[in-house]
Structures are given as C-alpha cells and as structure tokens.
GROMACS .gro file of C-alpha atoms in nm:
model
  506
    1UNK     CA    1   0.000   0.000   0.000
    2UNK     CA    2   0.147   0.335  -0.106
    3UNK     CA    3   0.249   0.559   0.183
    4UNK     CA    4   0.300   0.290   0.447
    5UNK     CA    5   0.668   0.225   0.504
    6UNK     CA    6   0.784  -0.065   0.721
    7UNK     CA    7   1.118  -0.090   0.902
    8UNK     CA    8   1.259  -0.427   1.006
    9UNK     CA    9   1.467  -0.391   1.324
   10UNK     CA   10   1.716  -0.646   1.454
   11UNK     CA   11   1.988  -0.657   1.717
   12UNK     CA   12   2.260  -0.909   1.636
   13UNK     CA   13   2.586  -1.063   1.748
   14UNK     CA   14   2.770  -1.335   1.556
   15UNK     CA   15   2.472  -1.442   1.347
   16UNK     CA   16   2.643  -1.501   1.012
   17UNK     CA   17   2.481  -1.846   0.980
   18UNK     CA   18   2.126  -1.720   1.023
   19UNK     CA   19   2.089  -1.353   0.931
   20UNK     CA   20   2.030  -1.399   0.559
   21UNK     CA   21   1.751  -1.650   0.621
   22UNK     CA   22   1.583  -1.394   0.843
   23UNK     CA   23   1.623  -1.103   0.602
   24UNK     CA   24   1.519  -1.305   0.298
   25UNK     CA   25   1.194  -1.407   0.469
   26UNK     CA   26   1.091  -1.042   0.509
   27UNK     CA   27   1.243  -0.856   0.215
   28UNK     CA   28   0.919  -0.861   0.013
   29UNK     CA   29   0.720  -0.681   0.285
   30UNK     CA   30   0.967  -0.435   0.444
   31UNK     CA   31   1.107  -0.114   0.300
   32UNK     CA   32   1.399  -0.066   0.536
   33UNK     CA   33   1.628  -0.297   0.734
   34UNK     CA   34   1.789  -0.171   1.054
   35UNK     CA   35   2.058  -0.395   1.202
   36UNK     CA   36   2.222  -0.300   1.532
   37UNK     CA   37   2.536  -0.502   1.599
   38UNK     CA   38   2.644  -0.547   1.961
   39UNK     CA   39   2.991  -0.690   1.902
   40UNK     CA   40   3.008  -0.945   1.621
   41UNK     CA   41   3.345  -1.100   1.540
   42UNK     CA   42   3.227  -1.296   1.236
   43UNK     CA   43   3.079  -1.194   0.899
   44UNK     CA   44   2.740  -1.083   1.031
   45UNK     CA   45   2.790  -0.714   0.953
   46UNK     CA   46   2.920  -0.778   0.602
   47UNK     CA   47   2.632  -1.007   0.515
   48UNK     CA   48   2.377  -0.764   0.656
   49UNK     CA   49   2.516  -0.480   0.445
   50UNK     CA   50   2.524  -0.697   0.133
   51UNK     CA   51   2.154  -0.768   0.193
   52UNK     CA   52   2.081  -0.395   0.193
   53UNK     CA   53   2.064  -0.331   0.566
   54UNK     CA   54   2.160  -0.008   0.738
   55UNK     CA   55   2.404  -0.122   1.005
   56UNK     CA   56   2.464   0.055   1.336
   57UNK     CA   57   2.681  -0.036   1.632
   58UNK     CA   58   2.584  -0.039   1.997
   59UNK     CA   59   2.820  -0.147   2.276
   60UNK     CA   60   2.666  -0.437   2.468
   61UNK     CA   61   2.572  -0.331   2.822
   62UNK     CA   62   2.385  -0.641   2.935
   63UNK     CA   63   2.042  -0.491   2.861
   64UNK     CA   64   1.840  -0.610   2.562
   65UNK     CA   65   1.586  -0.328   2.584
   66UNK     CA   66   1.856  -0.062   2.549
   67UNK     CA   67   1.982  -0.223   2.229
   68UNK     CA   68   1.629  -0.273   2.095
   69UNK     CA   69   1.533   0.087   2.162
   70UNK     CA   70   1.849   0.212   1.994
   71UNK     CA   71   1.742   0.019   1.683
   72UNK     CA   72   1.394   0.174   1.700
   73UNK     CA   73   1.550   0.521   1.708
   74UNK     CA   74   1.713   0.455   1.370
   75UNK     CA   75   1.393   0.341   1.199
   76UNK     CA   76   1.220   0.579   0.956
   77UNK     CA   77   0.918   0.363   0.869
   78UNK     CA   78   0.570   0.433   1.000
   79UNK     CA   79   0.549   0.070   1.120
   80UNK     CA   80   0.818  -0.147   1.280
   81UNK     CA   81   0.865  -0.523   1.257
   82UNK     CA   82   1.101  -0.661   1.523
   83UNK     CA   83   1.278  -0.992   1.474
   84UNK     CA   84   1.589  -1.180   1.583
   85UNK     CA   85   1.846  -1.306   1.336
   86UNK     CA   86   1.773  -1.667   1.428
   87UNK     CA   87   1.409  -1.625   1.330
   88UNK     CA   88   1.225  -1.663   1.000
   89UNK     CA   89   0.890  -1.508   0.910
   90UNK     CA   90   0.645  -1.765   0.776
   91UNK     CA   91   0.520  -1.699   0.425
   92UNK     CA   92   0.275  -1.411   0.379
   93UNK     CA   93   0.193  -1.207   0.071
   94UNK     CA   94   0.250  -0.832   0.062
   95UNK     CA   95  -0.119  -0.750   0.022
   96UNK     CA   96  -0.225  -0.942   0.331
   97UNK     CA   97   0.057  -0.789   0.532
   98UNK     CA   98  -0.029  -0.433   0.433
   99UNK     CA   99  -0.395  -0.495   0.513
  100UNK     CA  100  -0.283  -0.522   0.877
  101UNK     CA  101  -0.106  -0.188   0.854
  102UNK     CA  102  -0.415  -0.020   0.711
  103UNK     CA  103  -0.620  -0.105   1.021
  104UNK     CA  104  -0.665   0.233   1.190
  105UNK     CA  105  -0.778   0.070   1.516
  106UNK     CA  106  -0.451  -0.119   1.561
  107UNK     CA  107  -0.142   0.022   1.730
  108UNK     CA  108   0.032  -0.313   1.724
  109UNK     CA  109  -0.012  -0.685   1.672
  110UNK     CA  110   0.061  -1.001   1.864
  111UNK     CA  111   0.246  -1.244   1.639
  112UNK     CA  112   0.260  -1.618   1.703
  113UNK     CA  113   0.611  -1.740   1.783
  114UNK     CA  114   0.702  -2.104   1.722
  115UNK     CA  115   1.016  -2.162   1.930
  116UNK     CA  116   1.168  -2.491   1.823
  117UNK     CA  117   1.310  -2.695   2.111
  118UNK     CA  118   1.572  -2.967   2.151
  119UNK     CA  119   1.633  -3.140   1.819
  120UNK     CA  120   1.367  -2.933   1.642
  121UNK     CA  121   1.085  -3.187   1.637
  122UNK     CA  122   0.877  -2.991   1.887
  123UNK     CA  123   0.808  -2.622   1.930
  124UNK     CA  124   0.670  -2.398   2.199
  125UNK     CA  125   0.398  -2.150   2.106
  126UNK     CA  126   0.396  -1.795   2.238
  127UNK     CA  127   0.227  -1.468   2.139
  128UNK     CA  128   0.439  -1.153   2.141
  129UNK     CA  129   0.397  -0.800   2.005
  130UNK     CA  130   0.647  -0.770   1.720
  131UNK     CA  131   0.464  -0.544   1.473
  132UNK     CA  132   0.365  -0.195   1.588
  133UNK     CA  133   0.348   0.170   1.485
  134UNK     CA  134   0.669   0.369   1.502
  135UNK     CA  135   0.606   0.617   1.783
  136UNK     CA  136   0.868   0.757   2.023
  137UNK     CA  137   0.658   0.651   2.321
  138UNK     CA  138   0.654   0.286   2.216
  139UNK     CA  139   0.969   0.143   2.368
  140UNK     CA  140   1.091  -0.188   2.509
  141UNK     CA  141   1.137  -0.251   2.880
  142UNK     CA  142   1.317  -0.527   3.070
  143UNK     CA  143   1.685  -0.617   3.063
  144UNK     CA  144   1.597  -0.959   2.915
  145UNK     CA  145   1.280  -1.110   2.765
  146UNK     CA  146   1.211  -0.748   2.680
  147UNK     CA  147   0.859  -0.637   2.589
  148UNK     CA  148   0.711  -0.344   2.401
  149UNK     CA  149   0.347  -0.426   2.478
  150UNK     CA  150   0.337  -0.250   2.820
  151UNK     CA  151   0.430   0.087   2.670
  152UNK     CA  152   0.170   0.052   2.393
  153UNK     CA  153  -0.102  -0.045   2.640
  154UNK     CA  154  -0.009   0.242   2.869
  155UNK     CA  155  -0.023   0.501   2.592
  156UNK     CA  156  -0.344   0.364   2.439
  157UNK     CA  157  -0.517   0.312   2.775
  158UNK     CA  158  -0.524  -0.064   2.751
  159UNK     CA  159  -0.635  -0.076   2.389
  160UNK     CA  160  -0.473  -0.085   2.048
  161UNK     CA  161  -0.321  -0.435   2.048
  162UNK     CA  162  -0.475  -0.702   1.828
  163UNK     CA  163  -0.398  -1.057   1.722
  164UNK     CA  164  -0.295  -1.147   1.369
  165UNK     CA  165  -0.210  -1.461   1.175
  166UNK     CA  166   0.160  -1.385   1.124
  167UNK     CA  167   0.394  -1.662   1.243
  168UNK     CA  168   0.762  -1.632   1.331
  169UNK     CA  169   0.973  -1.948   1.348
  170UNK     CA  170   1.240  -1.915   1.616
  171UNK     CA  171   1.539  -2.151   1.612
  172UNK     CA  172   1.742  -1.999   1.895
  173UNK     CA  173   1.629  -2.259   2.150
  174UNK     CA  174   1.749  -2.558   1.952
  175UNK     CA  175   1.991  -2.759   2.162
  176UNK     CA  176   2.278  -2.691   1.923
  177UNK     CA  177   2.221  -2.315   1.935
  178UNK     CA  178   2.192  -2.301   2.315
  179UNK     CA  179   2.521  -2.484   2.359
  180UNK     CA  180   2.700  -2.283   2.091
  181UNK     CA  181   2.598  -1.944   2.226
  182UNK     CA  182   2.597  -2.041   2.596
  183UNK     CA  183   2.264  -1.862   2.634
  184UNK     CA  184   2.206  -2.012   2.977
  185UNK     CA  185   2.509  -1.842   3.131
  186UNK     CA  186   2.438  -1.512   2.958
  187UNK     CA  187   2.067  -1.504   3.040
  188UNK     CA  188   2.091  -1.622   3.400
  189UNK     CA  189   2.367  -1.372   3.478
  190UNK     CA  190   2.147  -1.087   3.352
  191UNK     CA  191   1.840  -1.215   3.536
  192UNK     CA  192   2.025  -1.270   3.864
  193UNK     CA  193   2.166  -0.918   3.837
  194UNK     CA  194   1.819  -0.774   3.784
  195UNK     CA  195   1.674  -0.993   4.059
  196UNK     CA  196   1.927  -0.854   4.306
  197UNK     CA  197   1.788  -0.508   4.227
  198UNK     CA  198   1.422  -0.617   4.248
  199UNK     CA  199   1.400  -0.941   4.452
  200UNK     CA  200   1.019  -0.936   4.449
  201UNK     CA  201   0.974  -0.890   4.074
  202UNK     CA  202   0.762  -1.191   3.967
  203UNK     CA  203   0.841  -1.149   3.598
  204UNK     CA  204   1.215  -1.175   3.656
  205UNK     CA  205   1.157  -1.483   3.872
  206UNK     CA  206   0.941  -1.633   3.597
  207UNK     CA  207   1.203  -1.567   3.330
  208UNK     CA  208   1.474  -1.715   3.551
  209UNK     CA  209   1.260  -2.025   3.603
  210UNK     CA  210   1.229  -2.072   3.227
  211UNK     CA  211   1.606  -2.061   3.192
  212UNK     CA  212   1.643  -2.328   3.460
  213UNK     CA  213   1.375  -2.539   3.293
  214UNK     CA  214   1.554  -2.510   2.960
  215UNK     CA  215   1.868  -2.647   3.128
  216UNK     CA  216   1.657  -2.922   3.293
  217UNK     CA  217   1.723  -2.774   3.639
  218UNK     CA  218   1.357  -2.820   3.720
  219UNK     CA  219   1.390  -2.799   4.098
  220UNK     CA  220   1.555  -2.458   4.084
  221UNK     CA  221   1.303  -2.337   3.829
  222UNK     CA  222   1.011  -2.454   4.039
  223UNK     CA  223   1.148  -2.270   4.342
  224UNK     CA  224   1.156  -1.946   4.139
  225UNK     CA  225   0.798  -1.998   4.023
  226UNK     CA  226   0.669  -2.056   4.374
  227UNK     CA  227   0.836  -1.732   4.483
  228UNK     CA  228   0.688  -1.549   4.184
  229UNK     CA  229   0.336  -1.657   4.279
  230UNK     CA  230   0.381  -1.501   4.624
  231UNK     CA  231   0.417  -1.159   4.460
  232UNK     CA  232   0.139  -1.189   4.199
  233UNK     CA  233  -0.225  -1.082   4.224
  234UNK     CA  234  -0.362  -1.263   3.917
  235UNK     CA  235  -0.399  -0.959   3.693
  236UNK     CA  236  -0.060  -1.002   3.529
  237UNK     CA  237  -0.066  -1.093   3.162
  238UNK     CA  238   0.165  -1.388   3.225
  239UNK     CA  239  -0.016  -1.515   3.536
  240UNK     CA  240  -0.157  -1.823   3.363
  241UNK     CA  241   0.186  -1.899   3.216
  242UNK     CA  242   0.337  -1.904   3.565
  243UNK     CA  243   0.059  -2.135   3.687
  244UNK     CA  244   0.105  -2.378   3.400
  245UNK     CA  245   0.485  -2.371   3.427
  246UNK     CA  246   0.456  -2.453   3.798
  247UNK     CA  247   0.230  -2.748   3.720
  248UNK     CA  248   0.482  -2.860   3.459
  249UNK     CA  249   0.761  -2.855   3.717
  250UNK     CA  250   0.561  -3.053   3.971
  251UNK     CA  251   0.485  -3.314   3.705
  252UNK     CA  252   0.847  -3.346   3.596
  253UNK     CA  253   0.962  -3.394   3.956
  254UNK     CA  254   0.700  -3.663   4.012
  255UNK     CA  255   0.520  -3.467   4.285
  256UNK     CA  256   0.179  -3.599   4.182
  257UNK     CA  257  -0.010  -3.532   4.505
  258UNK     CA  258   0.120  -3.175   4.524
  259UNK     CA  259   0.034  -3.133   4.155
  260UNK     CA  260  -0.324  -3.252   4.212
  261UNK     CA  261  -0.367  -3.012   4.502
  262UNK     CA  262  -0.212  -2.726   4.306
  263UNK     CA  263  -0.433  -2.777   3.999
  264UNK     CA  264  -0.745  -2.814   4.212
  265UNK     CA  265  -0.670  -2.480   4.377
  266UNK     CA  266  -0.604  -2.286   4.058
  267UNK     CA  267  -0.886  -2.444   3.858
  268UNK     CA  268  -1.115  -2.259   4.097
  269UNK     CA  269  -0.956  -1.937   3.970
  270UNK     CA  270  -0.908  -2.049   3.608
  271UNK     CA  271  -1.184  -2.306   3.545
  272UNK     CA  272  -1.155  -2.286   3.164
  273UNK     CA  273  -0.779  -2.339   3.150
  274UNK     CA  274  -0.732  -2.659   2.951
  275UNK     CA  275  -0.364  -2.676   3.043
  276UNK     CA  276  -0.450  -2.725   3.408
  277UNK     CA  277  -0.688  -3.007   3.321
  278UNK     CA  278  -0.409  -3.170   3.119
  279UNK     CA  279  -0.162  -3.148   3.405
  280UNK     CA  280  -0.427  -3.268   3.647
  281UNK     CA  281  -0.486  -3.567   3.422
  282UNK     CA  282  -0.112  -3.636   3.409
  283UNK     CA  283  -0.097  -3.607   3.787
  284UNK     CA  284  -0.366  -3.871   3.816
  285UNK     CA  285  -0.164  -4.090   3.576
  286UNK     CA  286   0.141  -4.058   3.799
  287UNK     CA  287  -0.072  -4.144   4.100
  288UNK     CA  288  -0.211  -4.447   3.911
  289UNK     CA  289  -0.565  -4.308   3.925
  290UNK     CA  290  -0.636  -4.396   3.566
  291UNK     CA  291  -1.012  -4.342   3.548
  292UNK     CA  292  -0.972  -3.990   3.686
  293UNK     CA  293  -0.684  -3.933   3.444
  294UNK     CA  294  -0.898  -4.033   3.147
  295UNK     CA  295  -1.175  -3.799   3.261
  296UNK     CA  296  -0.944  -3.496   3.291
  297UNK     CA  297  -0.754  -3.565   2.970
  298UNK     CA  298  -1.080  -3.607   2.778
  299UNK     CA  299  -1.215  -3.283   2.924
  300UNK     CA  300  -0.907  -3.097   2.803
  301UNK     CA  301  -0.925  -3.230   2.446
  302UNK     CA  302  -1.038  -2.919   2.260
  303UNK     CA  303  -1.076  -2.858   1.889
  304UNK     CA  304  -0.738  -2.684   1.865
  305UNK     CA  305  -0.401  -2.834   1.951
  306UNK     CA  306  -0.276  -2.747   2.297
  307UNK     CA  307   0.045  -2.540   2.319
  308UNK     CA  308   0.202  -2.778   2.572
  309UNK     CA  309   0.083  -3.114   2.443
  310UNK     CA  310   0.085  -3.209   2.072
  311UNK     CA  311  -0.252  -3.348   1.976
  312UNK     CA  312  -0.130  -3.692   1.868
  313UNK     CA  313   0.039  -3.738   2.206
  314UNK     CA  314  -0.271  -3.612   2.384
  315UNK     CA  315  -0.468  -3.885   2.206
  316UNK     CA  316  -0.206  -4.147   2.292
  317UNK     CA  317  -0.221  -4.046   2.657
  318UNK     CA  318  -0.599  -4.077   2.649
  319UNK     CA  319  -0.555  -4.423   2.503
  320UNK     CA  320  -0.315  -4.514   2.783
  321UNK     CA  321  -0.547  -4.378   3.051
  322UNK     CA  322  -0.850  -4.568   2.921
  323UNK     CA  323  -0.647  -4.885   2.870
  324UNK     CA  324  -0.500  -4.878   3.219
  325UNK     CA  325  -0.847  -4.812   3.361
  326UNK     CA  326  -0.973  -5.125   3.183
  327UNK     CA  327  -1.167  -4.964   2.897
  328UNK     CA  328  -1.005  -5.133   2.596
  329UNK     CA  329  -1.265  -5.014   2.344
  330UNK     CA  330  -1.212  -4.645   2.423
  331UNK     CA  331  -0.836  -4.696   2.435
  332UNK     CA  332  -0.828  -4.839   2.082
  333UNK     CA  333  -1.043  -4.556   1.948
  334UNK     CA  334  -0.799  -4.294   2.079
  335UNK     CA  335  -0.490  -4.484   1.962
  336UNK     CA  336  -0.637  -4.497   1.613
  337UNK     CA  337  -0.735  -4.130   1.630
  338UNK     CA  338  -0.371  -4.050   1.703
  339UNK     CA  339  -0.275  -4.213   1.372
  340UNK     CA  340  -0.502  -3.975   1.180
  341UNK     CA  341  -0.309  -3.677   1.318
  342UNK     CA  342   0.043  -3.821   1.295
  343UNK     CA  343   0.039  -4.119   1.062
  344UNK     CA  344   0.406  -4.211   1.111
  345UNK     CA  345   0.359  -4.289   1.480
  346UNK     CA  346   0.467  -4.631   1.601
  347UNK     CA  347   0.345  -4.586   1.959
  348UNK     CA  348  -0.031  -4.641   1.907
  349UNK     CA  349   0.043  -4.934   1.675
  350UNK     CA  350   0.265  -5.089   1.944
  351UNK     CA  351  -0.022  -5.059   2.191
  352UNK     CA  352  -0.268  -5.218   1.948
  353UNK     CA  353  -0.025  -5.502   1.868
  354UNK     CA  354   0.008  -5.574   2.239
  355UNK     CA  355  -0.370  -5.595   2.276
  356UNK     CA  356  -0.395  -5.832   1.980
  357UNK     CA  357  -0.114  -6.045   2.116
  358UNK     CA  358  -0.284  -6.076   2.455
  359UNK     CA  359  -0.624  -6.152   2.295
  360UNK     CA  360  -0.776  -5.842   2.451
  361UNK     CA  361  -0.871  -5.724   2.103
  362UNK     CA  362  -0.995  -5.914   1.796
  363UNK     CA  363  -0.920  -5.838   1.434
  364UNK     CA  364  -1.290  -5.797   1.364
  365UNK     CA  365  -1.336  -5.548   1.646
  366UNK     CA  366  -1.033  -5.350   1.539
  367UNK     CA  367  -1.153  -5.319   1.180
  368UNK     CA  368  -1.478  -5.167   1.302
  369UNK     CA  369  -1.285  -4.853   1.405
  370UNK     CA  370  -1.068  -4.817   1.094
  371UNK     CA  371  -1.086  -4.681   0.741
  372UNK     CA  372  -0.886  -4.828   0.453
  373UNK     CA  373  -0.749  -4.489   0.348
  374UNK     CA  374  -0.618  -4.410   0.696
  375UNK     CA  375  -0.453  -4.751   0.722
  376UNK     CA  376  -0.290  -4.713   0.382
  377UNK     CA  377  -0.152  -4.370   0.462
  378UNK     CA  378  -0.028  -4.477   0.806
  379UNK     CA  379   0.130  -4.791   0.663
  380UNK     CA  380   0.325  -4.595   0.401
  381UNK     CA  381   0.447  -4.356   0.669
  382UNK     CA  382   0.568  -4.648   0.879
  383UNK     CA  383   0.752  -4.793   0.579
  384UNK     CA  384   0.924  -4.456   0.534
  385UNK     CA  385   1.009  -4.459   0.906
  386UNK     CA  386   1.169  -4.804   0.860
  387UNK     CA  387   0.902  -4.982   1.063
  388UNK     CA  388   0.797  -5.252   0.811
  389UNK     CA  389   0.658  -5.493   1.072
  390UNK     CA  390   0.393  -5.251   1.193
  391UNK     CA  391   0.328  -5.134   0.837
  392UNK     CA  392   0.254  -5.493   0.730
  393UNK     CA  393  -0.007  -5.523   1.002
  394UNK     CA  394  -0.183  -5.203   0.894
  395UNK     CA  395  -0.173  -5.307   0.529
  396UNK     CA  396  -0.335  -5.645   0.597
  397UNK     CA  397  -0.615  -5.473   0.788
  398UNK     CA  398  -0.654  -5.235   0.493
  399UNK     CA  399  -0.687  -5.535   0.261
  400UNK     CA  400  -0.939  -5.693   0.497
  401UNK     CA  401  -1.155  -5.382   0.471
  402UNK     CA  402  -1.115  -5.364   0.092
  403UNK     CA  403  -1.240  -5.722   0.060
  404UNK     CA  404  -1.552  -5.626   0.252
  405UNK     CA  405  -1.638  -5.338   0.022
  406UNK     CA  406  -1.451  -5.373  -0.310
  407UNK     CA  407  -1.401  -5.042  -0.491
  408UNK     CA  408  -1.414  -5.008  -0.868
  409UNK     CA  409  -1.126  -4.761  -0.867
  410UNK     CA  410  -0.894  -4.999  -0.681
  411UNK     CA  411  -0.805  -5.354  -0.786
  412UNK     CA  412  -0.797  -5.591  -0.490
  413UNK     CA  413  -0.537  -5.808  -0.658
  414UNK     CA  414  -0.306  -5.508  -0.697
  415UNK     CA  415  -0.329  -5.429  -0.325
  416UNK     CA  416  -0.253  -5.789  -0.230
  417UNK     CA  417   0.032  -5.804  -0.480
  418UNK     CA  418   0.185  -5.486  -0.337
  419UNK     CA  419   0.157  -5.638   0.011
  420UNK     CA  420   0.335  -5.951  -0.113
  421UNK     CA  421   0.614  -5.740  -0.259
  422UNK     CA  422   0.658  -5.554   0.070
  423UNK     CA  423   0.706  -5.886   0.248
  424UNK     CA  424   0.971  -5.998  -0.001
  425UNK     CA  425   1.164  -5.672   0.029
  426UNK     CA  426   1.213  -5.732   0.404
  427UNK     CA  427   1.480  -5.954   0.564
  428UNK     CA  428   1.231  -6.212   0.695
  429UNK     CA  429   1.381  -6.529   0.544
  430UNK     CA  430   1.531  -6.630   0.879
  431UNK     CA  431   1.185  -6.636   1.042
  432UNK     CA  432   1.056  -6.997   1.038
  433UNK     CA  433   0.701  -6.893   0.946
  434UNK     CA  434   0.808  -6.685   0.647
  435UNK     CA  435   0.718  -6.941   0.381
  436UNK     CA  436   0.384  -7.012   0.548
  437UNK     CA  437   0.312  -6.639   0.547
  438UNK     CA  438   0.385  -6.629   0.175
  439UNK     CA  439   0.147  -6.919   0.111
  440UNK     CA  440  -0.134  -6.743   0.296
  441UNK     CA  441  -0.079  -6.424   0.097
  442UNK     CA  442  -0.074  -6.617  -0.233
  443UNK     CA  443  -0.407  -6.776  -0.148
  444UNK     CA  444  -0.542  -6.433  -0.058
  445UNK     CA  445  -0.425  -6.314  -0.400
  446UNK     CA  446  -0.626  -6.591  -0.567
  447UNK     CA  447  -0.932  -6.482  -0.368
  448UNK     CA  448  -0.887  -6.126  -0.492
  449UNK     CA  449  -0.881  -6.248  -0.853
  450UNK     CA  450  -1.200  -6.448  -0.796
  451UNK     CA  451  -1.375  -6.133  -0.675
  452UNK     CA  452  -1.242  -5.920  -0.961
  453UNK     CA  453  -1.361  -6.177  -1.217
  454UNK     CA  454  -1.697  -6.178  -1.041
  455UNK     CA  455  -1.672  -6.553  -0.976
  456UNK     CA  456  -1.754  -6.512  -0.607
  457UNK     CA  457  -2.123  -6.539  -0.694
  458UNK     CA  458  -2.050  -6.907  -0.764
  459UNK     CA  459  -1.762  -6.966  -0.524
  460UNK     CA  460  -1.828  -6.859  -0.163
  461UNK     CA  461  -1.498  -6.722  -0.035
  462UNK     CA  462  -1.601  -6.463   0.224
  463UNK     CA  463  -1.536  -6.692   0.519
  464UNK     CA  464  -1.201  -6.801   0.374
  465UNK     CA  465  -1.094  -6.440   0.317
  466UNK     CA  466  -1.174  -6.361   0.679
  467UNK     CA  467  -0.973  -6.664   0.793
  468UNK     CA  468  -0.678  -6.568   0.574
  469UNK     CA  469  -0.662  -6.201   0.675
  470UNK     CA  470  -0.704  -6.285   1.043
  471UNK     CA  471  -0.444  -6.560   1.016
  472UNK     CA  472  -0.194  -6.331   0.844
  473UNK     CA  473  -0.254  -6.061   1.105
  474UNK     CA  474  -0.200  -6.306   1.392
  475UNK     CA  475   0.116  -6.438   1.227
  476UNK     CA  476   0.257  -6.087   1.186
  477UNK     CA  477   0.178  -6.003   1.548
  478UNK     CA  478   0.324  -6.330   1.679
  479UNK     CA  479   0.642  -6.363   1.474
  480UNK     CA  480   0.730  -6.025   1.327
  481UNK     CA  481   0.623  -5.739   1.553
  482UNK     CA  482   0.865  -5.676   1.842
  483UNK     CA  483   0.729  -5.753   2.188
  484UNK     CA  484   0.702  -5.438   2.396
  485UNK     CA  485   0.526  -5.431   2.730
  486UNK     CA  486   0.287  -5.157   2.839
  487UNK     CA  487   0.450  -4.979   3.132
  488UNK     CA  488   0.188  -4.717   3.209
  489UNK     CA  489   0.457  -4.450   3.166
  490UNK     CA  490   0.285  -4.117   3.220
  491UNK     CA  491   0.467  -3.967   2.924
  492UNK     CA  492   0.348  -4.223   2.669
  493UNK     CA  493   0.458  -4.139   2.316
  494UNK     CA  494   0.741  -4.286   2.114
  495UNK     CA  495   1.044  -4.388   2.316
  496UNK     CA  496   1.259  -4.121   2.160
  497UNK     CA  497   1.003  -3.855   2.242
  498UNK     CA  498   0.907  -3.943   2.599
  499UNK     CA  499   1.104  -3.659   2.752
  500UNK     CA  500   0.943  -3.402   2.525
  501UNK     CA  501   0.576  -3.495   2.537
  502UNK     CA  502   0.519  -3.188   2.752
  503UNK     CA  503   0.665  -2.892   2.572
  504UNK     CA  504   0.883  -2.690   2.802
  505UNK     CA  505   0.792  -2.323   2.838
  506UNK     CA  506   1.039  -2.110   2.649
   0.00000   0.00000   0.00000
C-alpha cells in the first residue's frame, strides 16, 4: 500500500549463519532494514550490508531493551517489525501484510512465535507484540525477555493491540544453538543481576525459572515460580503462564499429590484453563488413578491443539489412561485417532499389537474402528520410518476392509500383490514362518482375482478371506512385531520422544 513504510529492526551478534535466512523471509514486505550489531566477530555485519541493511553499532551493556530501543531510534518507517536473526517469518503475501497496517484501530499486533526446542521436532507457542506503529513513546522494557506491549497499552489506555495470523519461526532454542551461544550463562547472569535489584519482581523470577527449565534444572526453576506466585495478584498478563509452568515442574519432579492439590486450587480461579486439566490428568496418571486421568484428559481435548501437548500425544495419553483403567474399546479408538493426526507414529500401533497379542482385542473389532485410506496412509508412513513390521499389520487390515467393500477404482489383486512385494523386500527369510506367510498371501491373491472376475457369486470365499486375513494378522503379530510391554509410563509417546511430550515453556 502506497504511503506505508515498514522498518525491520534487529539486534545481532555473531549471526552469520542465520541472518540472511531472516532477512530473505521479510524482504518482500519491508522497505527498510535496521541492524544493530552489539559486538560481532564474524561476517554478520558484512552479510547484513550486502543484503541492503543499514548497520549501526551499539556497545553491549547487558540490557536487551537498550539495544532494541536504539534500533527503533534509527527506523524511519511508520510501522516497525522486530525480529531476531535466528528467526524466520512464515510466508505471507504483501497485500495481506499491508492490510494489517491499514487497520486504523490497531497500534500493534501479537504475532505467534514457534520456538523450536531440543532437536527441532517440537516447538513452543507464544504470542508476542512484534509489529507496531513507530512512535517515540513505544519502547521496550526489561533487561531480558524485553517487551514493548506494556508501553503501547499504557499510551493507548489498555487498547490498540490485536492478534494477527503472522507466524515467526524461532530456532534460537534448539539444543545446538543453546550450547554454541551459551545462552544459559548469559541469560541467568542478567536475570540474577536484575533480581538482586528487584528481589520481588515476579516477571524476573518467571524468566529465571524458564532458563532453569531449559537447562533441565527443574527444581531450581520450580522454586523461582513458587516465589513469583507469592508476589502476583492474578492480573498479570503472564499469570496463567506461571501457573502452567509450575504445574509442569511438579509433574516433571514426580510430585503428583502436590500437583493434584495445586491444579485443584487454581482451577477454581481459572476453570476454563485446559492446560490445568491436562496437568491434572497427568498427575492422576502418575498417582495411578487412571479413570480420573482419562476424565481430565478427555475434558481438556479441545478442537485446537494445545500449546504444551501435541494433539497426537494427547490422544495417545488418552488411550493409555483408558487402557489402564480397563476400557479397551475407548483406548483403541484414541490410539487410532492419534494415527489420523500423525500417521508415522509407532506408539499407538505398538499398543494395538500388544492388545492383539494378549487376545484383549480381535481383528474384527479392530476393523470396526478403521478406514482403509487411513490404514494405507499410516502404513506408508511407517515404511518410510523403517518400521515394516507394523506397516505390514496395517496393510493387511486395509486389505481386509477392501475385501468387505470392493471399490471399482482400486483392484484388490493389486493391493494384495503390493503387500506380497513388501514382504519380499524385508529380511524375513530367517523367520521360520516366512514361507507359510507367503502361502497365505498367495491364497489371498487368488481370492482377490476371484472377486475381480466376479466368480464369487458361484464360489463362496467370504469366510475363507476372513480366515486368511485374520491368520496373516495373527502371524505378523506373533512372529514379526517386536514384543514391547505396556508400562503405564505417564509420558506415553514414542520412546525417543518421551522426555518431550510436555513442551517446556520457552
């Protein structure tokens, strides 16, 4: 839109690996790039200039707000977009972006931040004001975890801030980045310095707790959060975050009874907070109160994914809770629902295999909850994830369903033939039952040809097809799928992901 100029403002130090990714993600929507360098010793400055940025220098004084505000002073645009060099703006077209700027009622916008954690498979969601009008009275405050929202709210009498659909992907909390930049030492030293000045500042205590959590020093973080709550009245914008982070700490330390008491207390204040219901459900899981756990986890299952618990893991936990409470039917439904959200998961398939192996679930009952398309998609994902045993099981159930309701657009014989090829591509020859498995599949292939030729009106094969598919499924479960016991682990999820099922605040 003509007449609306946007300035991108960054403060940087030794970001040569990331800065171009950041600038390239915004160059189509900004008119000016302001980069304030606080002491780089690499090629950050050169790369910023080559990308068209105006570069300024500011001596680092241990205060992020001072550096941010110096960058704002250099901006000439009527709107300012604030980012870090290790962030990337998700795709948005120029027209949609400028429609936000044309909103006369908005002084600034909350953007959604996806902060990727650990290895990058999970991210924490936050909402922060990063896009706002360029006014001298709008300035950042706080030595660390600095915020501009308070100044905007103060000047606009509590109004002027709106939500928008813009997403920023933040990679600074990846494990590799934290170690490389030693952010823990830098951040905690600043926070402890500020805490010495204001020992009763709950926001500083909260920020310090997050740093301890990030370093897996949960006990120290929890102590900070408990202190923070002593100095809060509930009106703070981050009050619910402190409550949820405290519950998270209690869960991670295994303090289930204290967690249940804590969530009961604060649900009286925040009855609609789904996060508290989740942590209450997890507390019941730790305390082996599985029926209560299922009730709380089901209550917290909203339409949108929770910021602390990925939806597929939420569904797996519900499956665990119902299973451990003795409700196999509900457990299977939630395990299968998890596959529709994350089709490459092995965890729900492992649970289902265990139920089949222990005769707590029949093939016929299982097929009543499944669709052929879901099974096919999930099976292909498991093949890609190098889990052929579980994929074979899903494929044979898919074939079982296809035999029940043959589709004109899909040849049964082709599906069975593809299944046969999958078997032969796997190193199963050492398994004694391998040749028997092949014989069963070949007979199933003949049955598929009979149906395709429309001979089944003369040759009754329905019962034999059921016997074959059930027999193949039982054989796969018995001889090919690894045996893994259900432990009732409160974290559920895939083994590699157990530590991260609850996203750490960041």
